[in-house]
XYZ file of C-alpha atoms in Angstrom:
726
model
C -54.749 6.952 -29.498
C -55.386 3.802 -31.557
C -54.578 0.439 -30.018
C -52.890 -2.327 -31.972
C -52.764 -6.041 -31.386
C -49.326 -7.681 -31.568
C -49.129 -10.241 -34.388
C -46.443 -12.440 -35.954
C -44.360 -11.285 -38.904
C -45.772 -12.172 -42.348
C -42.312 -13.549 -43.305
C -39.520 -14.895 -41.074
C -36.701 -13.060 -42.872
C -38.261 -9.726 -41.818
C -36.896 -10.397 -38.298
C -33.436 -9.398 -39.573
C -34.727 -5.869 -40.365
C -35.300 -5.223 -36.625
C -38.383 -3.147 -37.531
C -42.111 -3.414 -36.835
C -44.745 -3.520 -39.599
C -48.321 -2.305 -40.088
C -50.787 -2.295 -42.979
C -50.257 0.284 -45.783
C -53.333 2.263 -44.742
C -52.307 2.388 -41.097
C -48.814 3.423 -42.117
C -50.214 6.440 -44.002
C -52.103 7.495 -40.873
C -48.930 7.215 -38.760
C -46.935 9.090 -41.417
C -49.453 11.924 -41.289
C -48.856 12.214 -37.534
C -45.082 11.980 -37.866
C -44.902 14.344 -40.902
C -41.579 12.822 -41.956
C -39.890 9.543 -42.765
C -38.713 7.266 -41.366
C -41.546 6.927 -38.887
C -40.488 6.165 -35.301
C -42.824 4.813 -32.635
C -42.210 4.156 -28.945
C -43.259 0.717 -27.704
C -42.572 -0.452 -24.133
C -39.829 2.149 -23.735
C -38.016 1.255 -27.004
C -38.068 3.503 -30.096
C -38.546 1.364 -33.241
C -38.864 2.052 -36.973
C -42.270 1.355 -38.600
C -42.720 0.202 -42.210
C -45.801 -0.868 -44.240
C -46.306 -4.441 -45.461
C -48.938 -5.379 -48.089
C -49.853 -8.691 -46.448
C -50.944 -7.019 -43.206
C -54.524 -5.821 -42.746
C -54.557 -5.178 -38.994
C -52.373 -5.151 -35.901
C -48.644 -4.505 -35.614
C -46.258 -7.277 -36.650
C -42.982 -7.800 -34.799
C -40.382 -10.509 -34.323
C -40.076 -12.796 -31.329
C -36.911 -10.928 -30.270
C -38.728 -7.577 -30.144
C -41.633 -9.102 -28.216
C -39.260 -10.657 -25.672
C -37.325 -7.406 -25.406
C -40.504 -5.405 -24.693
C -42.192 -8.221 -22.732
C -45.084 -8.283 -25.196
C -47.381 -11.258 -25.853
C -49.526 -11.942 -28.935
C -52.722 -11.176 -26.997
C -51.559 -7.737 -25.844
C -53.120 -4.548 -27.188
C -50.447 -1.904 -27.720
C -50.724 1.878 -27.828
C -48.229 3.476 -30.219
C -46.690 6.843 -29.501
C -45.051 8.785 -32.335
C -41.435 9.645 -31.512
C -39.956 12.840 -32.967
C -36.166 12.708 -32.985
C -34.458 15.936 -31.845
C -31.767 17.664 -33.901
C -28.813 16.573 -31.710
C -29.785 12.917 -31.576
C -26.498 11.371 -32.706
C -24.445 8.788 -30.858
C -20.779 9.240 -30.025
C -20.117 5.670 -28.944
C -21.954 2.345 -28.856
C -20.826 -0.810 -27.082
C -22.481 -3.931 -28.503
C -22.393 -7.522 -27.256
C -22.533 -10.156 -30.014
C -23.623 -13.777 -29.638
C -23.809 -16.584 -32.200
C -27.139 -18.378 -31.705
C -28.399 -21.735 -32.884
C -24.908 -23.292 -33.029
C -24.066 -26.568 -31.347
C -21.229 -26.717 -28.841
C -17.858 -27.965 -29.977
C -15.706 -27.165 -32.965
C -13.535 -24.135 -33.552
C -14.749 -20.584 -33.007
C -16.283 -18.633 -35.907
C -14.067 -15.664 -36.769
C -15.649 -12.419 -37.992
C -13.571 -9.350 -38.910
C -14.805 -6.375 -36.900
C -14.568 -4.127 -39.971
C -16.998 -6.361 -41.903
C -19.357 -6.548 -38.928
C -19.309 -2.777 -38.465
C -19.953 -2.135 -42.166
C -22.992 -4.455 -42.168
C -24.259 -2.971 -38.916
C -24.072 0.601 -40.255
C -25.789 -0.472 -43.479
C -28.683 -2.219 -41.702
C -29.136 0.321 -38.902
C -28.927 3.458 -41.054
C -31.550 6.010 -39.906
C -32.720 3.635 -37.180
C -32.767 4.470 -33.469
C -30.499 2.427 -31.189
C -31.813 1.936 -27.648
C -29.971 0.965 -24.499
C -30.496 -2.779 -23.777
C -32.108 -3.255 -27.204
C -31.826 -6.731 -28.802
C -31.060 -6.897 -32.546
C -30.935 -9.819 -34.973
C -28.486 -9.978 -37.902
C -27.644 -12.505 -40.587
C -23.954 -13.102 -41.281
C -23.298 -15.590 -44.091
C -26.328 -17.641 -43.064
C -25.465 -17.551 -39.346
C -27.836 -15.652 -37.009
C -26.165 -13.145 -34.696
C -27.908 -11.666 -31.684
C -26.655 -8.226 -30.653
C -27.408 -6.369 -27.439
C -26.779 -2.635 -27.053
C -24.947 -2.388 -23.707
C -23.748 1.208 -23.575
C -24.426 4.424 -25.485
C -22.962 7.915 -25.248
C -24.112 11.086 -26.974
C -22.141 13.099 -29.537
C -21.326 16.769 -29.390
C -22.187 18.052 -32.885
C -19.948 21.102 -32.434
C -17.003 18.770 -31.913
C -18.144 15.424 -33.403
C -15.307 13.233 -32.166
C -16.143 9.747 -30.885
C -15.604 9.652 -27.151
C -16.299 6.599 -25.045
C -16.267 8.654 -21.858
C -18.790 11.328 -22.966
C -22.298 11.691 -21.525
C -24.215 8.369 -21.354
C -27.609 8.332 -23.080
C -30.578 5.984 -23.534
C -30.990 6.181 -27.322
C -29.728 7.839 -30.484
C -29.016 7.529 -34.233
C -25.732 6.455 -35.837
C -23.472 9.196 -37.171
C -20.645 8.513 -39.673
C -18.180 9.255 -36.843
C -19.941 7.167 -34.201
C -17.423 4.787 -32.608
C -18.667 1.183 -32.507
C -17.192 -1.484 -30.270
C -18.272 -5.118 -30.721
C -17.547 -7.702 -28.031
C -18.210 -11.419 -28.225
C -20.119 -12.834 -25.255
C -18.581 -16.267 -25.818
C -15.164 -16.087 -27.546
C -15.106 -19.894 -27.541
C -17.897 -19.902 -30.181
C -17.435 -16.503 -31.818
C -14.251 -14.480 -32.110
C -14.334 -10.918 -33.415
C -11.031 -10.089 -35.102
C -10.240 -6.400 -34.691
C -7.484 -4.368 -36.327
C -8.286 -1.316 -34.220
C -5.993 -0.295 -31.387
C -8.499 0.626 -28.734
C -7.558 1.475 -25.161
C -9.244 -0.714 -22.576
C -10.553 1.238 -19.600
C -9.999 -0.945 -16.556
C -10.537 1.837 -14.008
C -13.841 3.046 -12.599
C -12.837 6.714 -12.713
C -10.574 8.887 -14.844
C -8.650 10.364 -11.918
C -7.883 9.198 -8.409
C -8.356 11.349 -5.327
C -6.147 9.485 -2.891
C -7.525 11.232 0.190
C -11.100 10.319 -0.774
C -9.930 6.718 -1.113
C -8.520 6.932 2.400
C -4.922 6.587 1.160
C -2.492 9.018 2.756
C 1.238 9.264 2.155
C 1.233 6.531 -0.499
C 0.878 8.582 -3.694
C 4.251 7.522 -5.139
C 3.674 3.854 -4.374
C 0.172 3.923 -5.889
C 1.385 5.662 -9.059
C 4.255 3.166 -9.400
C 1.818 0.258 -9.095
C -0.511 1.740 -11.735
C 2.397 2.209 -14.156
C 3.975 -1.205 -13.656
C 0.943 -3.420 -13.117
C -1.874 -1.822 -15.119
C -0.335 0.157 -17.995
C -0.108 -3.003 -20.141
C -3.731 -3.935 -19.340
C -4.923 -0.717 -21.000
C -3.899 -2.208 -24.365
C -5.956 -4.828 -26.238
C -4.804 -8.452 -25.818
C -3.975 -8.779 -29.525
C -1.495 -5.882 -29.300
C 0.185 -7.457 -26.272
C 0.440 -10.733 -28.217
C 1.961 -8.996 -31.260
C 4.581 -7.378 -29.043
C 5.367 -10.742 -27.460
C 4.617 -9.412 -23.986
C 2.630 -10.747 -21.051
C 0.422 -9.068 -18.500
C 1.749 -8.531 -14.992
C 0.108 -11.167 -12.807
C 1.308 -10.342 -9.335
C 2.868 -7.839 -6.983
C 4.279 -7.910 -3.475
C 3.667 -5.116 -0.971
C 6.164 -5.256 1.880
C 7.178 -2.997 4.703
C 6.802 -2.329 8.426
C 3.513 -3.077 10.200
C 0.810 -0.417 10.015
C 2.086 1.418 6.931
C -0.975 0.751 4.746
C -0.227 -2.414 2.769
C -3.683 -3.916 3.286
C -5.333 -0.539 2.682
C -3.611 0.034 -0.661
C -4.465 -3.511 -1.817
C -8.157 -3.016 -0.994
C -8.303 0.383 -2.702
C -6.608 -0.968 -5.843
C -9.374 -3.556 -6.066
C -12.056 -0.873 -5.610
C -10.589 1.317 -8.375
C -10.617 -1.473 -10.966
C -13.490 -2.747 -13.065
C -12.955 -6.223 -11.738
C -14.666 -8.994 -9.835
C -15.045 -8.628 -6.082
C -11.540 -9.390 -4.755
C -10.853 -12.506 -2.728
C -9.010 -11.559 0.447
C -7.465 -14.386 2.414
C -4.998 -14.539 5.282
C -2.020 -16.815 4.658
C -2.551 -19.173 7.633
C -6.190 -19.760 6.582
C -4.953 -21.807 3.617
C -3.713 -24.663 5.778
C -6.005 -27.520 6.752
C -5.519 -30.567 8.961
C -6.662 -32.967 6.209
C -4.153 -34.275 3.664
C -4.450 -32.472 0.330
C -7.021 -29.934 1.543
C -4.484 -27.086 1.754
C -3.587 -27.536 -1.923
C -7.319 -27.753 -2.740
C -7.867 -24.398 -1.014
C -5.284 -22.840 -3.351
C -6.996 -24.350 -6.418
C -10.403 -23.080 -5.260
C -9.115 -19.502 -5.260
C -8.386 -19.740 -8.998
C -11.437 -21.807 -10.011
C -13.719 -18.899 -10.997
C -10.954 -17.241 -13.028
C -10.282 -20.513 -14.884
C -13.968 -21.021 -15.692
C -14.444 -17.466 -16.959
C -11.297 -17.539 -19.090
C -12.435 -20.837 -20.626
C -15.825 -19.303 -21.461
C -14.876 -15.727 -22.427
C -11.174 -15.865 -23.245
C -9.617 -12.395 -23.434
C -12.995 -10.809 -22.636
C -12.866 -12.221 -19.131
C -12.954 -9.797 -16.224
C -9.939 -9.336 -13.982
C -9.921 -11.560 -10.888
C -7.990 -10.156 -7.923
C -6.701 -12.435 -5.160
C -5.177 -10.730 -2.106
C -2.934 -12.751 0.235
C -2.362 -11.126 3.621
C 0.712 -12.435 5.487
C 1.807 -14.332 2.379
C 5.075 -15.314 4.095
C 3.032 -17.848 6.105
C 2.409 -19.971 2.995
C 5.434 -19.137 0.825
C 8.372 -19.996 3.068
C 11.484 -21.164 1.171
C 10.996 -24.815 0.310
C 13.061 -27.285 2.320
C 13.578 -24.934 5.273
C 10.763 -26.222 7.494
C 11.943 -29.374 9.238
C 9.789 -31.893 11.060
C 6.688 -31.205 8.942
C 4.759 -33.350 6.477
C 5.987 -31.217 3.575
C 2.616 -29.493 3.188
C 4.261 -26.042 3.131
C 6.373 -27.061 0.132
C 3.437 -28.532 -1.798
C 1.328 -25.419 -1.155
C 4.112 -23.263 -2.616
C 4.347 -25.579 -5.636
C 0.570 -25.429 -6.157
C 0.538 -21.632 -5.986
C 3.445 -21.335 -8.436
C 1.745 -23.614 -10.969
C -1.480 -21.616 -10.787
C 0.164 -18.225 -11.230
C 2.559 -19.141 -14.018
C 2.219 -22.819 -14.848
C 1.491 -24.699 -18.074
C -2.122 -23.484 -18.228
C -1.477 -20.025 -16.817
C -4.230 -17.425 -16.622
C -4.234 -13.898 -18.034
C -7.243 -12.692 -16.060
C -5.701 -12.792 -12.582
C -3.829 -10.324 -10.403
C -2.215 -11.628 -7.219
C -1.402 -9.107 -4.480
C 0.737 -10.434 -1.640
C 1.467 -8.543 1.576
C 4.136 -9.228 4.164
C 6.351 -7.673 6.816
C 9.107 -10.207 6.040
C 10.079 -10.250 2.382
C 13.213 -12.229 3.277
C 11.064 -15.194 4.389
C 9.431 -15.764 0.976
C 10.575 -18.409 -1.530
C 12.624 -16.830 -4.339
C 10.610 -18.637 -7.020
C 7.486 -16.753 -5.917
C 9.222 -13.400 -6.422
C 10.650 -13.983 -9.890
C 9.301 -12.258 -13.065
C 6.046 -13.780 -14.253
C 4.810 -14.301 -10.704
C 4.944 -11.665 -7.950
C 7.381 -9.655 -10.040
C 6.564 -6.135 -8.814
C 7.990 -5.453 -5.363
C 6.719 -2.268 -3.736
C 8.078 -1.160 -0.390
C 5.357 0.585 1.593
C 7.519 2.497 4.036
C 6.996 5.082 6.739
C 5.266 8.254 5.466
C 7.178 11.501 5.089
C 5.974 14.820 6.521
C 3.584 15.514 3.645
C 2.254 11.955 3.855
C 1.692 12.267 7.612
C -0.257 15.471 7.022
C -2.455 13.667 4.467
C -3.102 10.832 6.920
C -3.987 13.322 9.664
C -6.440 15.064 7.318
C -8.070 11.716 6.511
C -8.481 10.677 10.161
C -9.659 14.123 11.341
C -12.007 14.781 8.402
C -15.179 13.568 10.136
C -14.110 15.180 13.418
C -13.778 18.487 11.580
C -17.101 18.038 9.778
C -18.778 17.370 13.123
C -17.228 20.558 14.512
C -15.256 18.781 17.237
C -11.798 19.924 16.048
C -10.613 23.078 17.799
C -9.368 26.003 15.722
C -5.910 25.904 17.307
C -5.158 22.440 15.879
C -2.311 22.712 13.344
C -2.050 19.467 11.366
C 1.193 20.605 9.703
C 2.840 21.095 13.091
C 1.576 17.691 14.273
C 3.022 16.129 11.098
C 6.409 17.688 11.904
C 6.569 16.241 15.430
C 5.360 12.748 14.494
C 8.495 11.579 12.696
C 8.597 7.857 11.910
C 4.929 7.355 12.850
C 3.239 4.798 10.619
C -0.266 5.332 9.250
C -1.754 3.046 11.904
C 0.159 4.861 14.657
C -1.137 8.237 13.441
C -4.667 6.831 13.579
C -3.927 5.682 17.133
C -2.604 9.164 17.961
C -5.887 10.753 16.809
C -7.834 8.301 19.004
C -5.535 9.083 21.930
C -6.019 12.838 21.473
C -9.781 12.310 21.314
C -9.662 10.380 24.602
C -8.221 13.470 26.349
C -11.114 15.548 24.983
C -13.635 12.947 26.162
C -11.968 12.822 29.578
C -12.607 16.537 30.143
C -16.344 15.976 29.803
C -16.533 12.906 32.057
C -17.312 13.477 35.734
C -15.403 10.765 37.605
C -17.474 11.411 40.729
C -20.723 10.911 38.815
C -20.169 8.578 35.840
C -23.906 8.489 35.154
C -24.015 12.215 34.471
C -25.102 13.031 30.926
C -22.330 14.246 28.617
C -22.934 17.303 26.455
C -21.386 16.168 23.157
C -21.475 19.724 21.788
C -18.806 20.685 24.332
C -16.327 18.061 23.093
C -13.418 19.795 21.358
C -10.116 18.138 20.462
C -7.403 20.746 21.006
C -3.798 21.069 19.933
C -2.750 20.364 23.526
C -4.523 16.995 23.302
C -2.403 16.040 20.287
C 0.791 17.182 22.048
C -0.031 15.027 25.085
C -0.919 12.175 22.736
C 2.511 12.404 21.058
C 4.232 12.354 24.457
C 2.241 9.283 25.497
C 2.036 7.383 22.206
C 5.527 6.405 21.025
C 6.096 4.939 17.533
C 7.632 1.519 16.966
C 10.378 3.079 14.837
C 11.051 5.961 17.217
C 13.555 6.756 19.964
C 14.424 4.505 22.938
C 14.169 7.454 25.334
C 13.583 5.354 28.445
C 16.653 3.169 27.825
C 18.915 6.075 26.919
C 17.811 8.342 29.779
C 18.876 5.673 32.282
C 22.501 6.338 31.385
C 22.395 10.111 31.837
C 20.297 10.491 34.987
C 23.020 12.612 36.577
C 23.459 14.716 33.465
C 26.656 15.388 31.527
C 29.426 17.386 33.215
C 31.658 19.426 30.946
C 35.037 18.907 32.606
C 37.113 20.940 30.199
C 38.583 21.367 26.750
C 39.105 17.613 26.206
C 35.419 16.942 26.812
C 34.306 19.865 24.638
C 36.508 18.763 21.737
C 35.255 15.172 21.986
C 31.596 16.223 22.002
C 32.118 18.744 19.201
C 33.779 16.125 16.973
C 30.899 13.713 17.492
C 28.280 16.396 16.806
C 30.076 17.394 13.605
C 29.996 13.800 12.366
C 26.301 13.494 13.278
C 25.528 16.697 11.379
C 27.447 15.359 8.388
C 25.195 12.301 8.251
C 22.070 14.482 8.547
C 23.011 16.918 5.779
C 25.343 15.137 3.358
C 23.771 12.760 0.804
C 27.281 11.406 0.178
C 27.523 10.018 3.723
C 24.991 7.188 3.918
C 26.963 5.483 6.707
C 29.044 6.885 9.551
C 30.384 4.864 12.475
C 32.191 6.098 15.601
C 33.925 3.930 18.184
C 34.311 5.478 21.651
C 37.090 3.568 23.409
C 38.707 4.079 26.766
C 39.096 2.693 30.277
C 35.991 1.612 32.202
C 34.044 4.388 33.924
C 35.123 7.224 31.629
C 31.537 7.980 30.510
C 31.512 6.390 27.060
C 27.954 5.038 27.344
C 26.658 8.283 28.887
C 28.287 10.291 26.090
C 26.816 8.000 23.418
C 23.357 8.223 25.031
C 23.527 12.027 25.212
C 24.618 12.302 21.575
C 21.857 9.920 20.477
C 19.095 11.753 22.352
C 20.133 15.168 21.046
C 20.936 14.051 17.497
C 17.478 14.870 16.123
C 17.320 11.488 14.382
C 13.781 10.030 14.256
C 14.987 6.453 14.871
C 17.382 5.858 17.775
C 17.951 2.411 19.271
C 20.299 1.146 21.971
C 21.845 -2.311 21.562
C 23.054 -3.192 25.044
C 24.183 -6.579 26.468
C 21.687 -6.243 29.325
C 18.810 -6.309 26.808
C 19.843 -9.769 25.603
C 20.402 -11.640 28.854
C 19.063 -15.178 28.422
C 19.162 -15.043 24.617
C 20.741 -17.889 22.712
C 23.600 -17.095 20.376
C 21.393 -17.269 17.278
C 18.628 -15.355 19.062
C 21.012 -12.529 19.879
C 22.226 -12.353 16.253
C 18.611 -12.202 15.034
C 17.706 -9.472 17.541
C 20.705 -7.298 16.611
C 20.039 -7.787 12.891
C 16.386 -6.760 13.364
C 17.437 -3.478 14.984
C 19.474 -2.658 11.881
C 16.755 -3.842 9.477
C 14.312 -1.511 11.211
C 16.893 1.279 11.046
C 17.118 0.940 7.253
C 13.384 1.765 7.043
C 13.878 5.221 8.549
C 15.252 8.198 6.556
C 17.736 8.884 9.368
C 18.661 6.389 12.062
C 21.180 6.085 14.877
C 22.170 2.817 16.559
C 24.272 2.662 19.735
C 26.298 -0.563 20.167
C 27.128 -0.383 23.854
C 29.855 -2.468 25.494
C 30.773 -4.378 22.349
C 33.071 -6.846 24.110
C 30.136 -7.960 26.272
C 27.884 -8.180 23.191
C 30.257 -10.691 21.615
C 30.489 -12.553 24.968
C 34.243 -11.970 25.411
C 36.038 -13.487 28.401
C 39.786 -13.247 29.020
C 40.204 -16.949 29.789
C 41.011 -18.524 26.477
C 40.241 -15.894 25.221
C 36.714 -16.845 24.234
C 34.020 -14.981 22.307
C 30.986 -15.632 20.083
C 32.086 -15.712 16.463
C 28.520 -15.564 14.963
C 27.759 -12.377 16.919
C 31.160 -10.937 15.977
C 30.565 -11.658 12.280
C 27.098 -10.084 12.474
C 28.506 -6.878 13.995
C 31.371 -6.808 11.469
C 28.881 -6.973 8.598
C 26.263 -4.601 10.024
C 28.731 -1.845 10.945
C 29.894 -1.733 7.311
C 26.529 -2.201 5.594
C 25.217 0.839 3.733
C 21.397 1.253 3.863
C 19.874 -0.405 0.767
C 17.661 2.586 -0.035
C 19.553 5.564 -1.572
C 17.576 8.147 0.437
C 18.354 6.638 3.843
C 21.346 7.200 6.123
C 22.542 5.566 9.330
C 24.872 6.553 12.179
C 26.481 3.920 14.438
C 28.112 4.742 17.788
C 29.982 1.916 19.494
C 31.586 1.811 22.937
C 34.317 -0.487 24.272
C 36.699 -0.732 27.190
C 38.956 -3.243 25.462
C 40.008 -1.748 22.135
C 43.182 -3.852 22.034
C 41.192 -7.075 21.841
C 38.812 -5.615 19.249
C 41.820 -4.651 17.127
C 42.924 -8.284 17.088
C 39.439 -9.187 15.786
C 39.632 -6.465 13.068
C 36.491 -4.945 14.581
C 38.069 -1.540 15.198
C 38.726 -1.243 11.442
C 34.977 -1.527 10.831
C 34.453 1.937 12.334
C 35.155 5.101 10.354
C 36.323 7.127 13.360
C 37.876 5.970 16.652
C 37.794 8.481 19.532
C 39.465 7.952 22.893
C 37.531 8.858 26.042
C 40.274 9.387 28.607
C 40.370 9.535 32.374
C 40.461 12.919 34.106
C 44.192 13.536 34.008
C 44.690 17.220 34.817
C 43.823 19.070 38.018
C 41.664 21.491 36.027
C 39.444 18.652 34.800
C 39.020 17.221 38.316
C 38.325 20.721 39.658
C 35.573 21.241 37.050
C 33.780 18.170 38.396
C 34.362 19.023 42.089
C 32.878 22.506 41.620
C 29.522 20.869 40.782
C 29.372 19.839 44.467
C 29.348 21.872 47.707
C 33.065 22.356 48.424
C 35.104 25.333 49.569
C 38.033 26.602 47.546
C 40.457 25.691 50.349
C 39.222 22.093 50.521
C 39.243 21.960 46.727
C 42.901 22.996 46.589
C 43.850 20.432 49.242
C 42.020 17.632 47.413
C 43.705 18.439 44.095
C 47.193 18.131 45.580
C 46.655 14.408 46.214
C 44.706 13.564 43.037
C 45.963 11.344 40.211
C 44.305 10.261 36.957
C 40.816 8.949 37.695
C 37.734 7.992 35.723
C 34.780 10.345 36.036
C 32.523 7.526 37.223
C 34.845 6.679 40.147
C 35.234 10.357 41.009
C 31.486 10.987 41.140
C 30.894 7.816 43.161
C 33.468 8.928 45.749
C 31.915 12.408 45.869
C 28.420 11.026 46.452
C 29.720 8.693 49.212
C 31.573 11.464 51.002
C 28.494 13.718 51.039
C 26.283 11.144 52.752
C 25.233 12.818 56.010
C 27.445 15.842 55.280
C 26.545 19.280 53.945
C 29.939 20.116 52.458
C 32.840 18.169 51.084
C 35.992 17.667 53.181
C 39.364 16.370 52.077
C 39.674 13.673 54.719
C 36.261 12.144 54.117
C 36.604 12.373 50.334
C 40.033 10.695 50.243
C 38.821 7.991 52.623
C 35.872 7.191 50.373
C 38.069 7.347 47.285
C 40.612 4.910 48.723
C 37.874 2.445 49.674
C 36.553 2.530 46.081
C 39.980 2.084 44.502
C 40.933 -0.919 46.661
């Protein structure tokens, strides 16, 4: 091969041809090797077009731009390699950065129609090879333009349609149907005016595999976010301006703890072609120095402001994620005794998101468990306008989450064959994503425990023997209770002795309640059902309510009892009761037991006196329909003073009022007595002297009379009963 010395161009205007030149005689020698025109040579990894020039006698002449591109100096000796272009060497798409050089700062931007630029580019680059990262020089009305080839894709000649997402390539030749996209590096100096409607690809991949992203049970929420927040960003800015629309700048993810709000925010950022997201916890904004908290807010937006000033609409998307945003966006004027820094931080954030000099290249994602504690101005359109509730996963979502958290266990071979993830998903109702992850860890701990020798903790563990079985998950479910689950411990306290069916009255009462519960479970037209069990003290109202709640099959069951709120202030009790109902609205099916309502409202007969704020809260909550259309709630209340509640209009708040009576007939008393060791003769004698009695008093007398005795006798029973009734 012949070596050539790099020399300067014989004329400066030849730099705009973007070719290299040799002497006429040397050109003929290269043409003989190439056997066709134009002649292409490969220099420093770039394929360039060679032409003869009469003023050259030796060497190869090239512009400063080509030398800088190939890192070539004027003292270098170059070896040329003839490049033969293959038949399918056409480009499908070319992305080109354009920069105006040699222009002083200041003044208005130079506007160039993209159609004119494309026409000139095709004319000048006809039959020339375009290389990835190649630098080109063009003259536009006396102004030098520097172009850099940033991205190339190949064209399928069988179906020659321009496709930006086809196979990337390193070089190729323009085809009449090659799609060209010109982008200005600095829109402040040079603005390319385009009439084309070209979709902007802001995502890193064409399709999302949610399980690969680690997102389980949030498919609907993710799709809703993509439609609302990013659909408009797929269109060019000029189209959005023509339509008089604005980009979505913020969204709020809210819901119970552990449901995946932070996870979905992080994965959104990963899926976008955007800057590395800034993730900050709300309390981190505040600083002890005056004005520093507001400065921290401004610093979050500084990079976005600088890039928009330099690149305009070509700026990348800047994502700012606020975790626990309620810490910095409390309603203004509600925090007393402070310096007002909370209010000024809210004002600063509002002005940055949608102020006078608002930015188009930002996306704010806020996350909170308490949407009600955020200033309304933050949530209005133009700011955090998209509100997405990230709720508890359904059965399919729980199965997805289980697959995600057991994937590596399965790949390692530590998941037993008897593990049925679908069955686990069915029995983990109202488990959040974080709680399911905790369940998997808990199940794994049982498997680890089988391999640990407690008598010799230093004994080596054979990791190949570790297998997580279905039984481990079952034990994990029994041990690991969800936050939005069933208050089994509280409810079981009221039915330790079981439920005694004392006759037709009891059966009818239980059957009516079960029918109403089934109605709530199956009928979409019954979003709210409330039952009030009223009757004298000791008739088993609380025990009946607890039994119905435990056997209802509802995933969320909570007991609101006066004994749980001893020591609470009036406002604290209202807040606690309201929270139980707010949590209930997050579950598809929920049941709340309001036990001993007169004690809840702090009723005393002297006066009479009661707590009006608690009364008003219960009046509102017993009538409130769940805000979500797919959620239903059942309320069971108990009271021993229905007459007083009628005066307060509280009885009218319940859909159904059922009376739980004392044991009035001999048959009902006999049904209870037969649960204890008693002869038929003694039973008949006892019944002759019995009057109406509550089941609680009857059972207490029975238990007293059996202390130290094997069987029940009339004399001892009546003696104990009389001592109780005194």
